[in-house]
mmCIF file of C-alpha atoms in Angstrom:
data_model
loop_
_atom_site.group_PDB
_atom_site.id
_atom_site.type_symbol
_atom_site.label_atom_id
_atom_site.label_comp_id
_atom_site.label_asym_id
_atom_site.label_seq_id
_atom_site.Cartn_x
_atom_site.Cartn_y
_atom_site.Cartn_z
ATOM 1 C CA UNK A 230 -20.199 -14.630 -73.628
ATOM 2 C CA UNK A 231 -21.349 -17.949 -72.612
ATOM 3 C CA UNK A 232 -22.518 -19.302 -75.328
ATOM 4 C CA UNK A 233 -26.058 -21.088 -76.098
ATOM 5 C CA UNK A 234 -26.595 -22.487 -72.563
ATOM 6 C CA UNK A 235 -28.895 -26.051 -72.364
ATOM 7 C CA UNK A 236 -30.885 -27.249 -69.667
ATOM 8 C CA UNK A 237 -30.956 -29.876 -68.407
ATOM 9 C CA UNK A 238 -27.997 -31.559 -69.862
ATOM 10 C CA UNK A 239 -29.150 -35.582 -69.646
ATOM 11 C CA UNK A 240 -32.767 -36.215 -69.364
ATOM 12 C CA UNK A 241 -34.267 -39.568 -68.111
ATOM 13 C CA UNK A 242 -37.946 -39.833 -68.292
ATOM 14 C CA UNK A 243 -40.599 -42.580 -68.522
ATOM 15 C CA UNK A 244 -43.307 -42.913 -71.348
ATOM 16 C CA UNK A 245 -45.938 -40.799 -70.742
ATOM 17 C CA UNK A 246 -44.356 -37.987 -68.426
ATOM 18 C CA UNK A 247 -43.944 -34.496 -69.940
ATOM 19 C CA UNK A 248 -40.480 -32.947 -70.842
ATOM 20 C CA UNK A 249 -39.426 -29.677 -70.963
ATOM 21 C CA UNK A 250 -35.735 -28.438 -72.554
ATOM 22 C CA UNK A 251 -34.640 -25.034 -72.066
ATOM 23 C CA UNK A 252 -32.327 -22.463 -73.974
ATOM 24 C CA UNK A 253 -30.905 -19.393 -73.533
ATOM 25 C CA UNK A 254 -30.053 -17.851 -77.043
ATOM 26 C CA UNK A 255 -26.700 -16.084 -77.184
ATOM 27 C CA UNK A 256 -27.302 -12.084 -76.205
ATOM 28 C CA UNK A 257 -28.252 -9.850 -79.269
ATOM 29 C CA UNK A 258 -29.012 -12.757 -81.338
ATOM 30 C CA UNK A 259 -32.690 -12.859 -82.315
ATOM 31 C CA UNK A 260 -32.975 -16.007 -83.803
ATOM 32 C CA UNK A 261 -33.848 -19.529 -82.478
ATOM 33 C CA UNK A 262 -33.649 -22.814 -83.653
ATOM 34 C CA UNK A 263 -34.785 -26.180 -82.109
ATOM 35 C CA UNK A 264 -33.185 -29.399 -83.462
ATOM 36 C CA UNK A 265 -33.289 -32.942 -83.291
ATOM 37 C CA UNK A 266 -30.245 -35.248 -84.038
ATOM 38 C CA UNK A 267 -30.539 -39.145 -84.487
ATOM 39 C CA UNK A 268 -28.583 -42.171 -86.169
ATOM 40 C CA UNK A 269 -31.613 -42.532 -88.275
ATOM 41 C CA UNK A 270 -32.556 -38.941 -89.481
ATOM 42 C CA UNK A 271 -29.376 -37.040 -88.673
ATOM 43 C CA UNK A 272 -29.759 -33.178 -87.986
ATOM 44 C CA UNK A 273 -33.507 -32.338 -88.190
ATOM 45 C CA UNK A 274 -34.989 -28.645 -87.943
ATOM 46 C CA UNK A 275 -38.188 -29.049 -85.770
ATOM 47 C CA UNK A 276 -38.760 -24.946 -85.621
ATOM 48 C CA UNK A 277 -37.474 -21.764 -85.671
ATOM 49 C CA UNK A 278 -38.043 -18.136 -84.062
ATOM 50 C CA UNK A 279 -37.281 -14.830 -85.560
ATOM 51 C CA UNK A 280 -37.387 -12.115 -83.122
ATOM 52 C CA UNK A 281 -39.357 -14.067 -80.312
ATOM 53 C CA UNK A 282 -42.000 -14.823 -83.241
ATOM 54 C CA UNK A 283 -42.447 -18.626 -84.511
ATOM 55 C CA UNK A 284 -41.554 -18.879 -88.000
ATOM 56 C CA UNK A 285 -41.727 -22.356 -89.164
ATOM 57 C CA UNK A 286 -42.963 -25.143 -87.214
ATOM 58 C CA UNK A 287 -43.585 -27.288 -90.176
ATOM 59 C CA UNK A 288 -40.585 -29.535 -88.490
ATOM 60 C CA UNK A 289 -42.793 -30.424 -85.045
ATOM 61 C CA UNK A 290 -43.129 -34.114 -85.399
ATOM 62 C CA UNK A 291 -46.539 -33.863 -83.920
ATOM 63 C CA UNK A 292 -49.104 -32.383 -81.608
ATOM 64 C CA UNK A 293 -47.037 -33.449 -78.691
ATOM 65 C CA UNK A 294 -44.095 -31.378 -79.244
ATOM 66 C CA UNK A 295 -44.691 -27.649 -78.494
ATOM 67 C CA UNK A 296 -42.400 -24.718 -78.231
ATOM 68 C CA UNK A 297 -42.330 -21.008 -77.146
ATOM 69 C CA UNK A 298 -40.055 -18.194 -76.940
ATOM 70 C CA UNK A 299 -41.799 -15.699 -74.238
ATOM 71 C CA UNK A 300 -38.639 -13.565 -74.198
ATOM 72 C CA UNK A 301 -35.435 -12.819 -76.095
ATOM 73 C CA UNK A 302 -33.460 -14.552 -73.956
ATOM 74 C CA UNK A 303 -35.802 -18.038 -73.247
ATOM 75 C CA UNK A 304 -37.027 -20.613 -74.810
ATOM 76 C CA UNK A 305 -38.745 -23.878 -74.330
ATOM 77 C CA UNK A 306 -39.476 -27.127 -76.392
ATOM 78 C CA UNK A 307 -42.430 -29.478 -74.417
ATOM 79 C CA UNK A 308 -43.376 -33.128 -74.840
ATOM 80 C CA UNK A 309 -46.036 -34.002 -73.349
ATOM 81 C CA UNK A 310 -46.779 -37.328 -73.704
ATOM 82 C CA UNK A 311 -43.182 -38.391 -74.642
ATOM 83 C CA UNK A 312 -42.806 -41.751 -76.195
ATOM 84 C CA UNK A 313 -39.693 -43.932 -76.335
ATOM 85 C CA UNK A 314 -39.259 -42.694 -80.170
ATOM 86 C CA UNK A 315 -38.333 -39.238 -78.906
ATOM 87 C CA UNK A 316 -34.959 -40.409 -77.655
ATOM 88 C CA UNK A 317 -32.545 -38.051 -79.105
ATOM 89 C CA UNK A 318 -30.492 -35.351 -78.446
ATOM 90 C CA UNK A 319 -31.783 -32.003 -78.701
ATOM 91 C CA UNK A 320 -29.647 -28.742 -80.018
ATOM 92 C CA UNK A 321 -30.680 -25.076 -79.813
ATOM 93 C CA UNK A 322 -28.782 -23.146 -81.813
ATOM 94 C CA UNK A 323 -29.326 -19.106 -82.171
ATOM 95 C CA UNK A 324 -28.126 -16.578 -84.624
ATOM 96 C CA UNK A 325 -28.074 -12.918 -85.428
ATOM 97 C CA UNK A 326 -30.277 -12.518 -88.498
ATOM 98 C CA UNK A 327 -29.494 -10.216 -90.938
ATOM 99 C CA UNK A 328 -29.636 -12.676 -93.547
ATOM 100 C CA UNK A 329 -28.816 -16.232 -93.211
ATOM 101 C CA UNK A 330 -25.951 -16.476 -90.589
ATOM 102 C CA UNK A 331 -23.572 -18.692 -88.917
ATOM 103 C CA UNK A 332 -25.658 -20.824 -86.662
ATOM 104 C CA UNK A 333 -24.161 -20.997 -83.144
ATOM 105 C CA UNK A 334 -25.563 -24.358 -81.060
ATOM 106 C CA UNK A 335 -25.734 -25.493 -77.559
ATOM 107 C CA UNK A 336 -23.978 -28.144 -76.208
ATOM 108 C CA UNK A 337 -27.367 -30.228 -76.461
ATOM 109 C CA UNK A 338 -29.895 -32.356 -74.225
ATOM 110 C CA UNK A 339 -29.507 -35.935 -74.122
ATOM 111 C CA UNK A 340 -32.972 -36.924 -73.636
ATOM 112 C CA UNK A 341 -33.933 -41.155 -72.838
ATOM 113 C CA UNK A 342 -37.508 -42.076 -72.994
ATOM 114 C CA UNK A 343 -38.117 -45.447 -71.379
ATOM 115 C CA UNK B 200 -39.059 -30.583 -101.168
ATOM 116 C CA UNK B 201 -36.143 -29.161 -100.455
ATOM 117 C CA UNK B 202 -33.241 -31.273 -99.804
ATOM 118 C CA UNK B 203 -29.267 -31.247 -99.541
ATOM 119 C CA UNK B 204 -27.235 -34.701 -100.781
ATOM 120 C CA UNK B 205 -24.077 -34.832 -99.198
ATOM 121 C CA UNK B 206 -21.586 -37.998 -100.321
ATOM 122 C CA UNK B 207 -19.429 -39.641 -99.066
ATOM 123 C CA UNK B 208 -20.989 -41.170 -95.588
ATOM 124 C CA UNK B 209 -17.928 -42.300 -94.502
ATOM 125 C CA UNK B 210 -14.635 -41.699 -95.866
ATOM 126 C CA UNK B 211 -11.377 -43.281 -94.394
ATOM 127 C CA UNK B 212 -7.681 -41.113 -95.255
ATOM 128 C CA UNK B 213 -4.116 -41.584 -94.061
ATOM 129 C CA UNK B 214 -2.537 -38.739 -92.061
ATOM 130 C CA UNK B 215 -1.353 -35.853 -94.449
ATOM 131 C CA UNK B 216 -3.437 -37.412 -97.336
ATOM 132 C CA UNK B 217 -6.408 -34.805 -98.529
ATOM 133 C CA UNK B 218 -9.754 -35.328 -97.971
ATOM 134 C CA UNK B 219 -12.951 -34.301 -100.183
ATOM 135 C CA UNK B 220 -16.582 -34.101 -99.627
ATOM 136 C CA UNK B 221 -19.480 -32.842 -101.543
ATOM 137 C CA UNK B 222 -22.993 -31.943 -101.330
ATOM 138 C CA UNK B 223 -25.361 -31.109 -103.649
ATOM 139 C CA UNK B 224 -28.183 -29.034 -103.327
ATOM 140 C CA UNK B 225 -31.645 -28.004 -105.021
ATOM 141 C CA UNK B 226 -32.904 -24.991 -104.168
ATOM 142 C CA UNK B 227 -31.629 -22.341 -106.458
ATOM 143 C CA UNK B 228 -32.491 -19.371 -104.160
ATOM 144 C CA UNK B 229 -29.689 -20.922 -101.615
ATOM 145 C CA UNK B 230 -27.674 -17.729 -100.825
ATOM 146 C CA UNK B 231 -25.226 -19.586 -98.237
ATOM 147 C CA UNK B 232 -23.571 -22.376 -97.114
ATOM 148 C CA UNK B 233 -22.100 -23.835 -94.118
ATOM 149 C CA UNK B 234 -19.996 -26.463 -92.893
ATOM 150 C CA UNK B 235 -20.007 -27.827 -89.938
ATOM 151 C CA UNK B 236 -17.475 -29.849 -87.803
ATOM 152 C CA UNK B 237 -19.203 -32.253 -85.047
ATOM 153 C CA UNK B 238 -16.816 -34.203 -82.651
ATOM 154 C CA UNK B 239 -18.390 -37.612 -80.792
ATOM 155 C CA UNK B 240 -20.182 -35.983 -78.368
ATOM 156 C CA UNK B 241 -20.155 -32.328 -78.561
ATOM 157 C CA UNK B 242 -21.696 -30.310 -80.813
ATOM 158 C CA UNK B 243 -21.849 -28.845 -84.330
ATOM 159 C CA UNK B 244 -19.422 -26.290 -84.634
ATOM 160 C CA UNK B 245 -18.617 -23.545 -88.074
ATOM 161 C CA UNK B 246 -15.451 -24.664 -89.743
ATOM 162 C CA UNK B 247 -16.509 -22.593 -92.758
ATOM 163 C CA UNK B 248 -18.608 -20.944 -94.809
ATOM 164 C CA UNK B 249 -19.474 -19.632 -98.521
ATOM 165 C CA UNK B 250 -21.911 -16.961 -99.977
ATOM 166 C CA UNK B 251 -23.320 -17.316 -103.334
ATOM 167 C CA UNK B 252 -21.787 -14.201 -104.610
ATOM 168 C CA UNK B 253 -18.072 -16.432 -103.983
ATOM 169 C CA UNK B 254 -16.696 -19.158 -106.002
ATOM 170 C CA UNK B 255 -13.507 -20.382 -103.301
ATOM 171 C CA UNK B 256 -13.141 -19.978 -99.933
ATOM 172 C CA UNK B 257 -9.919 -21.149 -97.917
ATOM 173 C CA UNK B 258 -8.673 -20.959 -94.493
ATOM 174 C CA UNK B 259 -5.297 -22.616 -93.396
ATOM 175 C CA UNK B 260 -5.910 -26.291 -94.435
ATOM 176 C CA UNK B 261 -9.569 -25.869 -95.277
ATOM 177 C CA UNK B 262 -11.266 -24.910 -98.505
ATOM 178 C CA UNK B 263 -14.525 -25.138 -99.722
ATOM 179 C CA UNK B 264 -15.586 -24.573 -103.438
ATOM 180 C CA UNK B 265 -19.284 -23.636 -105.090
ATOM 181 C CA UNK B 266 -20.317 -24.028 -108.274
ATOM 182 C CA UNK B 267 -23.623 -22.541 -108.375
ATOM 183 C CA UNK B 268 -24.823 -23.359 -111.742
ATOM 184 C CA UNK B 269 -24.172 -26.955 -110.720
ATOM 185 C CA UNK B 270 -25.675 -26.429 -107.552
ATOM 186 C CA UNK B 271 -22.960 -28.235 -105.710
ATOM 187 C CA UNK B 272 -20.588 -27.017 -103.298
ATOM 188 C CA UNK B 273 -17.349 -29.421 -102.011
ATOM 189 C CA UNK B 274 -15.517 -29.096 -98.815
ATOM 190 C CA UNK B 275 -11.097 -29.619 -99.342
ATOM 191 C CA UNK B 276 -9.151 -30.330 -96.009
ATOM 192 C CA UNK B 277 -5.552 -30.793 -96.892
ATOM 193 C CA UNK B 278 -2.836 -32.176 -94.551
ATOM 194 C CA UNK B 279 -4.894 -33.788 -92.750
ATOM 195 C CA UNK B 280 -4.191 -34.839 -89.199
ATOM 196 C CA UNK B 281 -5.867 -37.459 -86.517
ATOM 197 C CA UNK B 282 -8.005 -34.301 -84.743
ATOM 198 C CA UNK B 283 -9.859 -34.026 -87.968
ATOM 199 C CA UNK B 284 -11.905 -37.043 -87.610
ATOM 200 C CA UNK B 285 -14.910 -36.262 -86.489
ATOM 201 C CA UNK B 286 -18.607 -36.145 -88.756
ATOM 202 C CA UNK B 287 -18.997 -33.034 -91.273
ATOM 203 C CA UNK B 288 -22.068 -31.221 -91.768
ATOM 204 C CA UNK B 289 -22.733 -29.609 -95.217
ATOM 205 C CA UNK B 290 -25.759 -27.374 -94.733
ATOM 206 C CA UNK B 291 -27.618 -24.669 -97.708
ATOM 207 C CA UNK B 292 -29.403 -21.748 -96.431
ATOM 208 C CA UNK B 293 -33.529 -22.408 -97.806
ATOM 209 C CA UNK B 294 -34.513 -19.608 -99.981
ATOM 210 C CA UNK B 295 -35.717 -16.793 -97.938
ATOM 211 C CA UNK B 296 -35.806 -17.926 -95.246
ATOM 212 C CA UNK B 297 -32.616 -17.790 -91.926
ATOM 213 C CA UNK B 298 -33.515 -21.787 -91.701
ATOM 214 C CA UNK B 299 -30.714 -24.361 -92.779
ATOM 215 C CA UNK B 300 -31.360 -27.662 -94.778
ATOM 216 C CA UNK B 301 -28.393 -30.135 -93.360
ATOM 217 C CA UNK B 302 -27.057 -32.990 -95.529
ATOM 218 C CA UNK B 303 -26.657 -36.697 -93.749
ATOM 219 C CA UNK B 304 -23.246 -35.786 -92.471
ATOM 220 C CA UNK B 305 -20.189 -37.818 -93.717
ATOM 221 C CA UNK B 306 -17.799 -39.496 -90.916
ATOM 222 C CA UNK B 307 -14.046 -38.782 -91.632
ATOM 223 C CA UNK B 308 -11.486 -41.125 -90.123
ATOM 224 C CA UNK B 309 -8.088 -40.199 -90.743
ATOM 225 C CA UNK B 310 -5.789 -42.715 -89.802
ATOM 226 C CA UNK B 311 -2.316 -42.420 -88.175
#
């Protein structure tokens, strides 16, 4: 297996312009989670999908960041207007849940708002 | 709300010396907890792990402990060598739920 695959890997964008990362969730796991790692507020949960189905979004900074899961085997996270505050690096990370389970991430999207 | 406390943030060893951290946490429905080892760079990756229904886990040079009543749980590397310095990730599971609360990380250095 290949793992949690990210796309793209390094993101450059200006303020204002929409971004969209992309995962694909390891196969038979059928749980999702979006995260957001900074210096300044480490590892941070922003939502999480249990069986395509959004569980808790109470993470999502704001109304700018949205996130589906139209399949098993894709997801998306969207900014749309990103702001220079968004810089981060973004992990997906996907599990098999039959209880809480070792949590198996991506290798992450750089993302630069200028 | 919920939260994890995980101490130290940076902690400096000599090669072969032992190295502790801990992490406290406060919701008392927590059923699991992870560990996780992140290199500059790369991501978080599973070192190891401990249920509720356990009190010690170990595995080679790795142990963690869990004191439930407490509600604190301590990661133990022993021996510890130059590729171990990287940031370590205590994490609780948050009652009910599959979702993880992480602590702050702590960054390891050990020095040759």
């Amino acid at each position: 297996d290949a793992g949690v695959i990210q796309s793209p890997r390094h993101e450059v964008t200006e303020m204002g312009q929409e971004v969209t990362l992309r995962c694909k969730p390891i196969s038979g796991h059928n749980s999702l989670f979006w995260y957001r790692q900074t210096m300044m507020r480490g590892l941070e949960l922003l939502i999480y999908f249990n069986n395509n189905v959004p569980i808790d979004d109470s993470g999502m900074p704001e109304d700018r960041f949205s996130a589906k899961m139209p399949n098993a085997s894709f997801s998306t996270l969207k900014i749309q207007p990103s702001e220079p505050r968004d810089s981060a690096v973004y992990f997906c990370a996907s599990s098999f849940a039959g209880g809480p389970n070792e949590q198996f991430f991506g290798p992450g999207t750089r993302l630069t708002v200028l | 709300g919920e939260n994890v406390e995980q101490h130290p943030s940076t902690l400096s060893v000599q090669e072969g010396d032992s190295a502790v951290i801990k992490c406290t946490y406060s919701d008392s429905a927590s059923n699991y907890f992870p560990w996780y080892k992140q290199e500059l760079g790369k991501r978080p990756q599973l070192i190891i792990d401990i249920r509720s229904n356990v009190g010690e886990k170990k595995d080679q040079r790795i142990a963690v402990t869990l004191n439930k009543t407490a509600k604190h749980f301590s990661l133990h590397i022993t021996e510890t060598q130059p590729e171990d310095s990287a940031v370590y990730f205590c994490a609780a599971s948050y009652s009910g739920t599959y979702k993880y609360i992480f602590g702050t990380g702590t960054r390891l250095k050990v020095l040759a």
